[in-house]
Each structure stands twice: as C-alpha cells, then as structure tokens.
Short mmCIF file of N, CA, C and O in Angstrom, two decimals:
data_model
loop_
_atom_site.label_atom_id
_atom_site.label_comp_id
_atom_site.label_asym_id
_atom_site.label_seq_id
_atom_site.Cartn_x
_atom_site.Cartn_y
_atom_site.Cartn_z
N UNK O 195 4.89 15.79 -20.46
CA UNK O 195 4.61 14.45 -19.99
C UNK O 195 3.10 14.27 -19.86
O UNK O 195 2.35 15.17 -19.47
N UNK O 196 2.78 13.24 -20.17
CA UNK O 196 1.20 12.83 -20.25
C UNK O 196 1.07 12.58 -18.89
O UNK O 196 1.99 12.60 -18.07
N UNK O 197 -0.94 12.18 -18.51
CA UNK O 197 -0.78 11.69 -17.46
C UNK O 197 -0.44 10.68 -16.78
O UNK O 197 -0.08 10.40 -15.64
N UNK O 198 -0.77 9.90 -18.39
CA UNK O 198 -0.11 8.24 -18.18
C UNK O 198 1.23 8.29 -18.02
O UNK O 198 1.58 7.95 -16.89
N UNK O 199 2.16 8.62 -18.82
CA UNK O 199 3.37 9.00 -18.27
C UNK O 199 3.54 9.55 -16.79
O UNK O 199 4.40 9.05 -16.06
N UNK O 200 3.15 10.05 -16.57
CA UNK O 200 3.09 10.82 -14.64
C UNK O 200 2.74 9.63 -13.96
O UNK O 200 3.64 9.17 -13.26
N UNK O 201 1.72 9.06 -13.98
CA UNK O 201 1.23 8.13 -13.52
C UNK O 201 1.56 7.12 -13.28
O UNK O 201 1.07 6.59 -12.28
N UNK O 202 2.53 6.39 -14.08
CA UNK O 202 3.67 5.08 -14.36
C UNK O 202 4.80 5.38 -13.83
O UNK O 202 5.49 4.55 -13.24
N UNK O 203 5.17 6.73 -14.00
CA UNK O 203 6.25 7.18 -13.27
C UNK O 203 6.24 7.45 -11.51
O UNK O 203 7.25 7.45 -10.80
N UNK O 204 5.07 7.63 -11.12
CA UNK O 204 4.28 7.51 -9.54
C UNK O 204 4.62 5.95 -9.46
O UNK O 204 5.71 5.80 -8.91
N UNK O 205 4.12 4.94 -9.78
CA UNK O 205 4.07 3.65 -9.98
C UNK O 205 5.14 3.13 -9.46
O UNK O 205 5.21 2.63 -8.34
N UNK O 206 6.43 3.28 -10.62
CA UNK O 206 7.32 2.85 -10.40
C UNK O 206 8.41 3.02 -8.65
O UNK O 206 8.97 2.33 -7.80
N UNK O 207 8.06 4.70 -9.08
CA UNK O 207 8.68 5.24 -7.65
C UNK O 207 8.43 4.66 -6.42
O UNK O 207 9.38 4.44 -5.67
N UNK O 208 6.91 4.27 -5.97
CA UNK O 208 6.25 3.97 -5.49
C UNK O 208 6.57 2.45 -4.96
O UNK O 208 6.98 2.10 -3.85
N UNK O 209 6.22 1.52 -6.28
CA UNK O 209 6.28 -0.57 -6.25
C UNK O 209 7.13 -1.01 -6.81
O UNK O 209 7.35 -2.22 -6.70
N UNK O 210 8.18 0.07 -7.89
CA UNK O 210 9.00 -0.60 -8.63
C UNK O 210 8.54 -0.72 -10.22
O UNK O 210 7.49 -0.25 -10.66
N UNK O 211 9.33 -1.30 -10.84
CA UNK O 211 9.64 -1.65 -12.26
C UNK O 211 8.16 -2.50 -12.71
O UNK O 211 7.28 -2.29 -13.54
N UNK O 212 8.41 -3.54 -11.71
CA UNK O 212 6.93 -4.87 -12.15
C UNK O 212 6.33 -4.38 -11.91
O UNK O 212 5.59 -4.35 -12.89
N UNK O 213 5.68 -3.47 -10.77
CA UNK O 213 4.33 -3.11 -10.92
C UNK O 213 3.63 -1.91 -11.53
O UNK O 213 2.41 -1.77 -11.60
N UNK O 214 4.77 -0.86 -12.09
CA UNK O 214 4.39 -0.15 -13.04
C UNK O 214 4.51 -0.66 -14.68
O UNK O 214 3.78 -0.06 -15.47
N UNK O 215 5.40 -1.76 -15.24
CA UNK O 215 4.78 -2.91 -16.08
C UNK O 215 3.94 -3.19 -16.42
O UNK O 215 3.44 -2.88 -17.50
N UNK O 216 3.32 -4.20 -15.16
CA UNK O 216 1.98 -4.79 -15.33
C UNK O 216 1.22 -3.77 -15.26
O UNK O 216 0.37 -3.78 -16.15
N UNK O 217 1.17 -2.70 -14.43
CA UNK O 217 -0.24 -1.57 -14.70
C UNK O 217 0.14 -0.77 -15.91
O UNK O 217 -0.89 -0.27 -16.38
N UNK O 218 0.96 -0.52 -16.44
CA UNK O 218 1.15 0.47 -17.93
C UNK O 218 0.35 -0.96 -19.18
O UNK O 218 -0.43 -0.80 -20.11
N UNK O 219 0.93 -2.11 -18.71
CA UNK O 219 0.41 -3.30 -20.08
C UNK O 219 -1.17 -3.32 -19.43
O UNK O 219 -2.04 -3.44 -20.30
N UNK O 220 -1.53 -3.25 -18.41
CA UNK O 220 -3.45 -3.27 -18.22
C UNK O 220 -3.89 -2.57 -18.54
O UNK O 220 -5.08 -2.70 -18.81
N UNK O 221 -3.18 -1.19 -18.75
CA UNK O 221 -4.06 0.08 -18.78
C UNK O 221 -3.80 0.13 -20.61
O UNK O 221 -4.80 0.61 -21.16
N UNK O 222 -3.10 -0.13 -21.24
CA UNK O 222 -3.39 -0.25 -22.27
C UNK O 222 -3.57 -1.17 -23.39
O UNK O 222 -3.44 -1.03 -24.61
N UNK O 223 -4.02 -2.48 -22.39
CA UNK O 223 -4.09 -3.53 -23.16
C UNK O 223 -5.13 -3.77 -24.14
O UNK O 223 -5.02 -4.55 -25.09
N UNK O 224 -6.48 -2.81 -23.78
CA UNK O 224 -7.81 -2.97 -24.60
C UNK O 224 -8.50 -4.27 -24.44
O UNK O 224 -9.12 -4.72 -25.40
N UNK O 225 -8.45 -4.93 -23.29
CA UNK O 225 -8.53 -6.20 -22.77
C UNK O 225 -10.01 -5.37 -21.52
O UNK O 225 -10.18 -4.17 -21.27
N UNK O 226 -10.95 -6.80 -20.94
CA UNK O 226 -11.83 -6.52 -20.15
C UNK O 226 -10.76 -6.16 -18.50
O UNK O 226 -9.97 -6.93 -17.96
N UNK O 227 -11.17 -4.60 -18.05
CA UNK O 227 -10.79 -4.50 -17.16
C UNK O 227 -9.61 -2.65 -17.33
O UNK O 227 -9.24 -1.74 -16.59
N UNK O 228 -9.46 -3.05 -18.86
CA UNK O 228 -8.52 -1.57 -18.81
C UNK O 228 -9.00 -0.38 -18.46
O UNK O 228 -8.49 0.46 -17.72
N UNK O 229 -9.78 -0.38 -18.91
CA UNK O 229 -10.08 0.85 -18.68
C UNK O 229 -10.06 1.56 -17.41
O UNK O 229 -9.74 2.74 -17.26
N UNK O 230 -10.57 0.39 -16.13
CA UNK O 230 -10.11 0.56 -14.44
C UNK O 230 -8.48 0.86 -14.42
O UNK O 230 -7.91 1.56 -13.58
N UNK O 231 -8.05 0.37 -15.22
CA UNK O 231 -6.53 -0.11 -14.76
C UNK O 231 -5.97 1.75 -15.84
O UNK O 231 -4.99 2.32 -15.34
N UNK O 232 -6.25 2.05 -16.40
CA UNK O 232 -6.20 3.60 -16.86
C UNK O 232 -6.77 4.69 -16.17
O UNK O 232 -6.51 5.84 -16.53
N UNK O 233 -7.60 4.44 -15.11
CA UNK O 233 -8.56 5.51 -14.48
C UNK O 233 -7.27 5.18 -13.27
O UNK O 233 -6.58 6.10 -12.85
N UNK O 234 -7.11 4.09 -12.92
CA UNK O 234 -5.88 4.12 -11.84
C UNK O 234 -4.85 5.11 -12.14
O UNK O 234 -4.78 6.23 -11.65
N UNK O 235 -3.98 4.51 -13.08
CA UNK O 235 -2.98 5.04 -13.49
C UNK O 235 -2.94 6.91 -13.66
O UNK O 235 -2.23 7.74 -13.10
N UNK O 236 -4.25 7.07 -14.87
CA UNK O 236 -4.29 8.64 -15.04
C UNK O 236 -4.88 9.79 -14.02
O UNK O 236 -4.75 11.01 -14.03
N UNK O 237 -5.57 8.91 -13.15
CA UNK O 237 -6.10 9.62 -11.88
C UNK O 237 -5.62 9.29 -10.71
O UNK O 237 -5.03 10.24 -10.19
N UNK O 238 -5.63 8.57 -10.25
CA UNK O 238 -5.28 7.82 -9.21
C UNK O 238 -3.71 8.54 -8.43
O UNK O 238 -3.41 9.26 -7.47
N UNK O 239 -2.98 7.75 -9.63
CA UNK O 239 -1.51 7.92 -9.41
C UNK O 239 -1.11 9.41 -10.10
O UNK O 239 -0.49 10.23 -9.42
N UNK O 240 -1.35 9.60 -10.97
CA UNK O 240 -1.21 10.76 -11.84
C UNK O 240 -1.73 12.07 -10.90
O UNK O 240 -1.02 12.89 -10.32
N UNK O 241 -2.79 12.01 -10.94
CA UNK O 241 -3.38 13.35 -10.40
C UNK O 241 -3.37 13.32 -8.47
O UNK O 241 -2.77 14.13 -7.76
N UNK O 242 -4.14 12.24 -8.04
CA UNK O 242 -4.26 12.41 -6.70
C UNK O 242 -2.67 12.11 -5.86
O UNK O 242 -2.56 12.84 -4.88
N UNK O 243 -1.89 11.51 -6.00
CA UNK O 243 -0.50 10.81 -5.33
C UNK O 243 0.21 12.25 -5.26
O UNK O 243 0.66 12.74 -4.22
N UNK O 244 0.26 12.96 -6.76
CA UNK O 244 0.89 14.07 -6.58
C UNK O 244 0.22 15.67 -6.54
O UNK O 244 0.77 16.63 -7.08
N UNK O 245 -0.76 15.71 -5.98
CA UNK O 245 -1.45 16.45 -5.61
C UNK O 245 -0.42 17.22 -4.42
O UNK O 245 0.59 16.61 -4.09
N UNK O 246 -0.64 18.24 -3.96
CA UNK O 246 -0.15 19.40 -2.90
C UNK O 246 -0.81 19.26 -1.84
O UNK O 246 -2.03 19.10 -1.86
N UNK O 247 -0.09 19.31 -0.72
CA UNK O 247 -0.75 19.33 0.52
C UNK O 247 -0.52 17.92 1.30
O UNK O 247 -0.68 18.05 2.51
N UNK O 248 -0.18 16.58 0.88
CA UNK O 248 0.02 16.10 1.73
C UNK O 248 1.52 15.64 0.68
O UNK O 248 1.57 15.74 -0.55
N UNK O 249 2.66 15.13 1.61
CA UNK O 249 3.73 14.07 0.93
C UNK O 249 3.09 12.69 0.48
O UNK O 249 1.88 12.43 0.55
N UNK O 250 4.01 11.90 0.05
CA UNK O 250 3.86 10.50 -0.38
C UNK O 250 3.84 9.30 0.94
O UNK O 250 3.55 8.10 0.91
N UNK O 251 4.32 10.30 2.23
CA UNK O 251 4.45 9.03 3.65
C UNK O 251 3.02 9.76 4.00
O UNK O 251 2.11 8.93 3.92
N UNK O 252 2.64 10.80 4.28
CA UNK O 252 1.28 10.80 4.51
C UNK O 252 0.03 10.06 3.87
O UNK O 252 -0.90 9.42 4.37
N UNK O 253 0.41 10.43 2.45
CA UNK O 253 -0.75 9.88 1.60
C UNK O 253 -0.57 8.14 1.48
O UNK O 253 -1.47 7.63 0.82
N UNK O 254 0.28 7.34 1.93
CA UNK O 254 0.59 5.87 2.75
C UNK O 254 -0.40 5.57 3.61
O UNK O 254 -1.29 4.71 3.54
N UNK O 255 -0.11 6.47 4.54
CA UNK O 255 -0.44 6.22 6.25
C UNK O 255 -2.26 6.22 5.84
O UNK O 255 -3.00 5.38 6.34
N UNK O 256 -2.74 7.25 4.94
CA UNK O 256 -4.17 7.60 5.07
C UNK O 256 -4.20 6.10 4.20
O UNK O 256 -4.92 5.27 4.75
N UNK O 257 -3.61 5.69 3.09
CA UNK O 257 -4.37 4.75 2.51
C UNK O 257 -4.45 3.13 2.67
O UNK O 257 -5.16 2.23 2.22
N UNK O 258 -3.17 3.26 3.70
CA UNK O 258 -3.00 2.14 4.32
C UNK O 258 -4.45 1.89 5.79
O UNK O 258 -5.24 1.06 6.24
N UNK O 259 -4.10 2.92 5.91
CA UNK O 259 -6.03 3.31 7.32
C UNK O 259 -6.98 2.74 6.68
O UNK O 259 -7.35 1.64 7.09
N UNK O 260 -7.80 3.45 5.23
CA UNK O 260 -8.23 2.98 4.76
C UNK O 260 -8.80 1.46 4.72
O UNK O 260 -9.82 0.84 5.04
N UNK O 261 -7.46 1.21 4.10
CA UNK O 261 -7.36 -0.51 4.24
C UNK O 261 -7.74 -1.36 4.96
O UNK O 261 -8.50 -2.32 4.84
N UNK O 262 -6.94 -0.78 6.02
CA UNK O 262 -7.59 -1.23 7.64
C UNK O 262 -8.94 -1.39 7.81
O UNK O 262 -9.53 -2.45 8.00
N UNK O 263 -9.50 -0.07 7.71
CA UNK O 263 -11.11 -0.12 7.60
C UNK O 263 -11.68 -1.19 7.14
O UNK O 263 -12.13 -2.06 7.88
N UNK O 264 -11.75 -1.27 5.37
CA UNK O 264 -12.10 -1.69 5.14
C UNK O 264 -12.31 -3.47 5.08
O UNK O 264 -13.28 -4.17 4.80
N UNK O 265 -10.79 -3.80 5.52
CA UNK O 265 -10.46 -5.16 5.85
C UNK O 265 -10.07 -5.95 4.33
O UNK O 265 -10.24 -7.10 3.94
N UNK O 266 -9.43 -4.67 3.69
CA UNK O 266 -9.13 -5.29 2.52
C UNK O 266 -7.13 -5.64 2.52
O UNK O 266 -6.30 -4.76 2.28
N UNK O 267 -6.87 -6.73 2.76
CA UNK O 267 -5.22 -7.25 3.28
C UNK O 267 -4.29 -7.16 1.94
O UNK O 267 -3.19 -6.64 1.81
N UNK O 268 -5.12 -7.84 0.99
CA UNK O 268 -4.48 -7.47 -0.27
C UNK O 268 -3.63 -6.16 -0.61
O UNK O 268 -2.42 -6.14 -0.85
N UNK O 269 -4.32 -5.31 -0.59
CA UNK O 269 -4.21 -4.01 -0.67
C UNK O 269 -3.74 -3.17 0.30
O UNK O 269 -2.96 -2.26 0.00
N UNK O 270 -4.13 -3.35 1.47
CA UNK O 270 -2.96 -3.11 2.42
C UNK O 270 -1.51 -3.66 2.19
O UNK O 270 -0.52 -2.97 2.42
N UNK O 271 -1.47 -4.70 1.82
CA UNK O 271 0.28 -4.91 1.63
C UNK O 271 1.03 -4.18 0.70
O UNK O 271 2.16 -3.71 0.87
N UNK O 272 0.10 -4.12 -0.61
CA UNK O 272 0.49 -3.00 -1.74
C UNK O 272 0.87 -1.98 -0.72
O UNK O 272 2.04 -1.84 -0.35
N UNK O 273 -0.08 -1.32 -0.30
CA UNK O 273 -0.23 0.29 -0.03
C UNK O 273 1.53 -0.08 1.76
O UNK O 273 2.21 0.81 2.28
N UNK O 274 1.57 -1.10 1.96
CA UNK O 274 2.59 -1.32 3.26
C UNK O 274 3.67 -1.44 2.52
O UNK O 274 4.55 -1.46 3.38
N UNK O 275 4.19 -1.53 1.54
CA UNK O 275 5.34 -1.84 0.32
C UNK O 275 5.65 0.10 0.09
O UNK O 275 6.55 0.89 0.37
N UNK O 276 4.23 0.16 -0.61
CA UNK O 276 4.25 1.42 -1.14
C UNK O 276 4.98 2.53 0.25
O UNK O 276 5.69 3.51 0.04
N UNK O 277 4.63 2.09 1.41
CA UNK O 277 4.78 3.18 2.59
C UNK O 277 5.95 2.90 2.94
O UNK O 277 6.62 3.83 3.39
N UNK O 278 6.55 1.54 2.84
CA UNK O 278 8.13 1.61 3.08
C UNK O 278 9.06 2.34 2.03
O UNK O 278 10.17 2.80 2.31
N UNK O 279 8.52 2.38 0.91
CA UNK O 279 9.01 2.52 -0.47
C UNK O 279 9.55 3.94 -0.38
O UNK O 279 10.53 4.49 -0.88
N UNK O 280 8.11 4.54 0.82
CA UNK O 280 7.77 5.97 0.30
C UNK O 280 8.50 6.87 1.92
O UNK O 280 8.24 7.99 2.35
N UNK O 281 9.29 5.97 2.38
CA UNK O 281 9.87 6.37 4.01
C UNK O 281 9.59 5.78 5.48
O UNK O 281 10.28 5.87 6.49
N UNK O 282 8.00 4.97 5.23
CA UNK O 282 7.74 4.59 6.66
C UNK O 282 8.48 3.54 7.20
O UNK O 282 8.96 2.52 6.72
N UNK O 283 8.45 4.09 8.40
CA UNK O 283 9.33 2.60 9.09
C UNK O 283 8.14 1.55 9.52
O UNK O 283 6.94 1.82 9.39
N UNK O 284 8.56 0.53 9.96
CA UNK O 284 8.03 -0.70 10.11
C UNK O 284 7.41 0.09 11.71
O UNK O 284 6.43 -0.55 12.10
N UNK O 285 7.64 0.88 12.32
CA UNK O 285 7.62 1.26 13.52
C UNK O 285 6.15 2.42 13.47
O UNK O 285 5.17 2.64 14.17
N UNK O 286 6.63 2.85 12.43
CA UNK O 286 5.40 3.73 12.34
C UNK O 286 3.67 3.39 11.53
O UNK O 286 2.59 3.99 11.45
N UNK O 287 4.24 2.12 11.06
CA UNK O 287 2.71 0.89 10.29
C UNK O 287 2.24 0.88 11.56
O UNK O 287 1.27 1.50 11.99
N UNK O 288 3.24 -0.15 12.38
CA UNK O 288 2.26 -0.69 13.06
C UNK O 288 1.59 0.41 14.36
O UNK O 288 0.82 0.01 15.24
N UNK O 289 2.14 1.98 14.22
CA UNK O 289 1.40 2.86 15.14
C UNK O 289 -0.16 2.84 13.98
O UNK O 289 -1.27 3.00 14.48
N UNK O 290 -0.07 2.72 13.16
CA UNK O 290 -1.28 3.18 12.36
C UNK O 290 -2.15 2.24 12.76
O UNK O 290 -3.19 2.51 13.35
N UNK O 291 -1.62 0.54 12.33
CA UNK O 291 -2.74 -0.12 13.38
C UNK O 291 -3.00 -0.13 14.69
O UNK O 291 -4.10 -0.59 15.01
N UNK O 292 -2.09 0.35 15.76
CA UNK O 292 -2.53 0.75 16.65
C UNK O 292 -3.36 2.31 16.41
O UNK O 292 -4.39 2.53 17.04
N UNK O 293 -3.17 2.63 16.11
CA UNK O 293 -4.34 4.11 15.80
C UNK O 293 -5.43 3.66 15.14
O UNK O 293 -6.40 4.42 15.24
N UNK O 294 -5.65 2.41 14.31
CA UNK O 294 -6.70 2.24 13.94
C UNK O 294 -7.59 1.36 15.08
O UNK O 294 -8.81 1.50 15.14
N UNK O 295 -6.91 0.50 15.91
CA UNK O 295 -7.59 -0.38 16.37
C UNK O 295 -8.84 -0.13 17.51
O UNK O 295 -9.56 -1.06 17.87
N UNK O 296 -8.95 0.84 17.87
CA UNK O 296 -9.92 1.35 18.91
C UNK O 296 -11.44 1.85 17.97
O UNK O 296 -12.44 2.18 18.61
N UNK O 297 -11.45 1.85 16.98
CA UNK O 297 -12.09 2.72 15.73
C UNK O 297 -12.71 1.48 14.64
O UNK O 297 -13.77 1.63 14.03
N UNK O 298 -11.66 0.01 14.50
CA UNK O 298 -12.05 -0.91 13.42
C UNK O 298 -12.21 -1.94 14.00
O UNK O 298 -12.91 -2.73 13.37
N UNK O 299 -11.80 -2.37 15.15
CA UNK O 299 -11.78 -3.53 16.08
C UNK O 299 -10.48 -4.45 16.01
O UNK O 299 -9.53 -3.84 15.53
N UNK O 300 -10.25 -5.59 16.32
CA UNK O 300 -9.32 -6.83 16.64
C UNK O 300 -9.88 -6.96 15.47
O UNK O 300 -9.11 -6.62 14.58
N UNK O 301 -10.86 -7.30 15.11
CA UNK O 301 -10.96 -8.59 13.52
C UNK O 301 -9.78 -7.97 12.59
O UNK O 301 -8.69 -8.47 12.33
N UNK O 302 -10.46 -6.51 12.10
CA UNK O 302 -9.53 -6.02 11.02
C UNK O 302 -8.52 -5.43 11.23
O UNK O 302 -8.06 -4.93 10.21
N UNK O 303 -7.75 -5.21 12.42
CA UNK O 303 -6.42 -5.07 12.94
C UNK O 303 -5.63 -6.80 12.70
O UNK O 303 -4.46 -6.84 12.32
N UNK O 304 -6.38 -8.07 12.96
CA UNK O 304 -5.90 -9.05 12.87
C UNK O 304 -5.90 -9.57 11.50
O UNK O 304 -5.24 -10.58 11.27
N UNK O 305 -6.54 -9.01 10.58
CA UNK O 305 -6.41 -9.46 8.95
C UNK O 305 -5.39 -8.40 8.86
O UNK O 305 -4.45 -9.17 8.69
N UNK O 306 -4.79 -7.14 8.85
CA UNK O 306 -3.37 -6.43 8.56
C UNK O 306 -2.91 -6.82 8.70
O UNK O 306 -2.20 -7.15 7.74
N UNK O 307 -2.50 -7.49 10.35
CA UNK O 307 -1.20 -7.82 10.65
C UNK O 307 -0.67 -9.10 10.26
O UNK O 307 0.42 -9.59 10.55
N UNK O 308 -1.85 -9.72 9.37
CA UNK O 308 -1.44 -10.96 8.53
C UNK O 308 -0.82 -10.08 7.73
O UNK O 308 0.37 -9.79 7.90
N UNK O 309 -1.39 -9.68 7.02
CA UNK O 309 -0.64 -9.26 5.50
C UNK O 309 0.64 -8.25 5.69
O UNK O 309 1.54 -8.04 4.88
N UNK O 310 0.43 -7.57 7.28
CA UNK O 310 1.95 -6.81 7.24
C UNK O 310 3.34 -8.13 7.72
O UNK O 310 4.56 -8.02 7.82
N UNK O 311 2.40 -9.29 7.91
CA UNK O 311 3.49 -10.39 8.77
C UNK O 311 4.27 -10.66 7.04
O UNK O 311 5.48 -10.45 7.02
N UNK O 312 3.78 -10.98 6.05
CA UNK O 312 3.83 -11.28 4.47
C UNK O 312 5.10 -10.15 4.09
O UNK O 312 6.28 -10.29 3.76
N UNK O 313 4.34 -9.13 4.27
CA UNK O 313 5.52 -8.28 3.29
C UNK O 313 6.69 -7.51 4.50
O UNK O 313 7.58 -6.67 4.31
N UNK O 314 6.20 -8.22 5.77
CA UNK O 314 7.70 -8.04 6.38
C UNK O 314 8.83 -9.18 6.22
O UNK O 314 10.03 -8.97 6.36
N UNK O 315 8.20 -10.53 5.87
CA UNK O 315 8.49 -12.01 5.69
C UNK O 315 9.62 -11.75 4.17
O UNK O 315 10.83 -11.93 4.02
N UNK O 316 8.46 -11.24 3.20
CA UNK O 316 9.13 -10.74 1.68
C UNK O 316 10.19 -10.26 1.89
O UNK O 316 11.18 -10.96 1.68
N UNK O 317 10.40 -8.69 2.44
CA UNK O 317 11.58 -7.95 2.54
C UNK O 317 12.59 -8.28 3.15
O UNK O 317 13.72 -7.96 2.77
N UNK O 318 12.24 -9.25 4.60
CA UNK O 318 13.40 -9.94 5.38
C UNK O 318 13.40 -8.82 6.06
O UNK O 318 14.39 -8.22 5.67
N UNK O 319 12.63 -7.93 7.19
CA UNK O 319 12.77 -6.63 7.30
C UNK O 319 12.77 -7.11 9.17
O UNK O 319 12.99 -6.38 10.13
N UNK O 320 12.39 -8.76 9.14
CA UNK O 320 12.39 -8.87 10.81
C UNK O 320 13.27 -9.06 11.13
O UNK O 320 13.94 -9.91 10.53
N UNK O 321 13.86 -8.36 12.37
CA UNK O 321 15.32 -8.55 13.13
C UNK O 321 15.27 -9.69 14.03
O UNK O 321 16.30 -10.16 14.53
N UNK O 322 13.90 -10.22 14.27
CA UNK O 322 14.45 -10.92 15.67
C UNK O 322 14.42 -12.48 14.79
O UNK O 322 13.63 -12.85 13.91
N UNK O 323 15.37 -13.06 15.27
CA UNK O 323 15.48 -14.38 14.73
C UNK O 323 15.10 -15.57 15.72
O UNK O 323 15.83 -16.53 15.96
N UNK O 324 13.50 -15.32 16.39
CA UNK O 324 12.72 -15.87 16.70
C UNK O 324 11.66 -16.14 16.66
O UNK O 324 10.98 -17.07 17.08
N UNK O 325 11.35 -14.67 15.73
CA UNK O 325 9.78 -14.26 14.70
C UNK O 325 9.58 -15.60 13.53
O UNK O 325 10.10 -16.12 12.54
N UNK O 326 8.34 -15.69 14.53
CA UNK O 326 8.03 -16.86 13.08
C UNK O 326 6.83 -16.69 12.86
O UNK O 326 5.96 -17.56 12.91
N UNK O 327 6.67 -15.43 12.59
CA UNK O 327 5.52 -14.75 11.87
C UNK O 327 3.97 -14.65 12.35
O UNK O 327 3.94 -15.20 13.45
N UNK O 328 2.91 -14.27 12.07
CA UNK O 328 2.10 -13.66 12.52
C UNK O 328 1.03 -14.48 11.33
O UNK O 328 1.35 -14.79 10.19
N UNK O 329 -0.27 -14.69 11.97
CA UNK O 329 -1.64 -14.85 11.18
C UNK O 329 -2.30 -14.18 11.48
O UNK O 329 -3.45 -14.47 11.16
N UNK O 330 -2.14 -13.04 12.15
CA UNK O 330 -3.57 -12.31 12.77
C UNK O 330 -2.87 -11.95 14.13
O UNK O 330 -1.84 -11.29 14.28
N UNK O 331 -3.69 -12.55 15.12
CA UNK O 331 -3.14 -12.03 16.86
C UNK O 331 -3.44 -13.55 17.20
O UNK O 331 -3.18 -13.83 18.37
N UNK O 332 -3.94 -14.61 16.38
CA UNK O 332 -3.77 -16.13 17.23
C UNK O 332 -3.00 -16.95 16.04
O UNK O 332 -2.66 -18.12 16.21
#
C-alpha cells in the first residue's frame, strides 16, 4: 500500500467517504493548491495519524487543543467529527475546553464552543430538547 493509499484510508476512517473523496481528487488534481492537499494526505494522515505511541482518541484530543489555541473553529469541527469518529464522547470535548480554558482564555474557548454547538447541531447528538444551541458563551 502506498502512502497515499494509507493516507485516504486514515481519511476515510477518520470523516468518512466525502472527505477522503474530496482530499484523494485535491491531492491529485494538478490544480493550484495540490500539492498541500498531498503533503496532507502522504504525511499528515499517512505517516503522523498512524505513527506509535499515541491512539487515534489521543491524537484528537491534542489536535483538537491545538485548535483551541489557535482559534481556528473551522478546523476544530473537522478535528471534533474526527474525535467522535475516533471514540470521544461529547463529555470528554468539552473537558478539553475546559482544560484549555485557563491557558487560551474565554475568547477562544467561546469561538469552539460555536463550532462544537454546529457539529453537535449536524449529528443531532443533543439530548436535551431545550438546547437551542450555543454562539460562543453569549
């Protein structure tokens, strides 16, 4: 198996069918941008995801932190998909933003919990049928 093969196959396991799709058609489309979208795939997913030493709910939790940090929501929802995908409970995200929040502040704890309000909204994953969702903490 190639790495691209390994890599698409991480993908799938990971987001599913569409989003190992669309990243197998970017990474070899020969279009502006593939070549990122191949360094993903053959490194990224390929080499680092299945690397030794941590599982696939660890390597979540660190890249979902990340996220946090950086205040990038987009990508946190990927990587919050990817962590349900990959075992986490909805119970153990939001310990991560609480573990992050003393360390990144309210701002970027309140841009996650937008985007974790989204892909809990997507999945239908809220029990209480009084949740009417989240923008932040206002």
């Amino acid at each position: 198996m190639t790495n691209r093969e390994a890599g698409i196959n991480v993908v799938r396991e990971m987001m599913g069918d569409q989003a190992a799709a669309q990243l197998s058609s970017s990474a070899d489309s020969n279009t502006f941008g593939a070549p990122i979208a191949a360094y993903a795939v053959d490194q990224v997913f390929a080499d680092i995801w299945t690397r030794p030493g941590l599982d696939r709910r660890s390597r979540s939790l660190v890249a979902m932190s990340v996220m946090i940090a950086m205040r990038q929501p987009h990508e946190f929802a990927i990587h919050m998909g990817a962590g349900l995908n990959n075992g986490l409970t909805l119970k153990e995200i939001e310990e991560v933003l609480i573990q992050a929040l003393p360390y990144v502040g309210y701002p970027a704890i309140a841009t996650a919990l937008a985007a974790a309000a989204e892909v809990i909204k997507e999945r239908g994953l809220d029990v209480d049928e009084n949740y009417t969702g989240h923008r932040g903490l206002l």
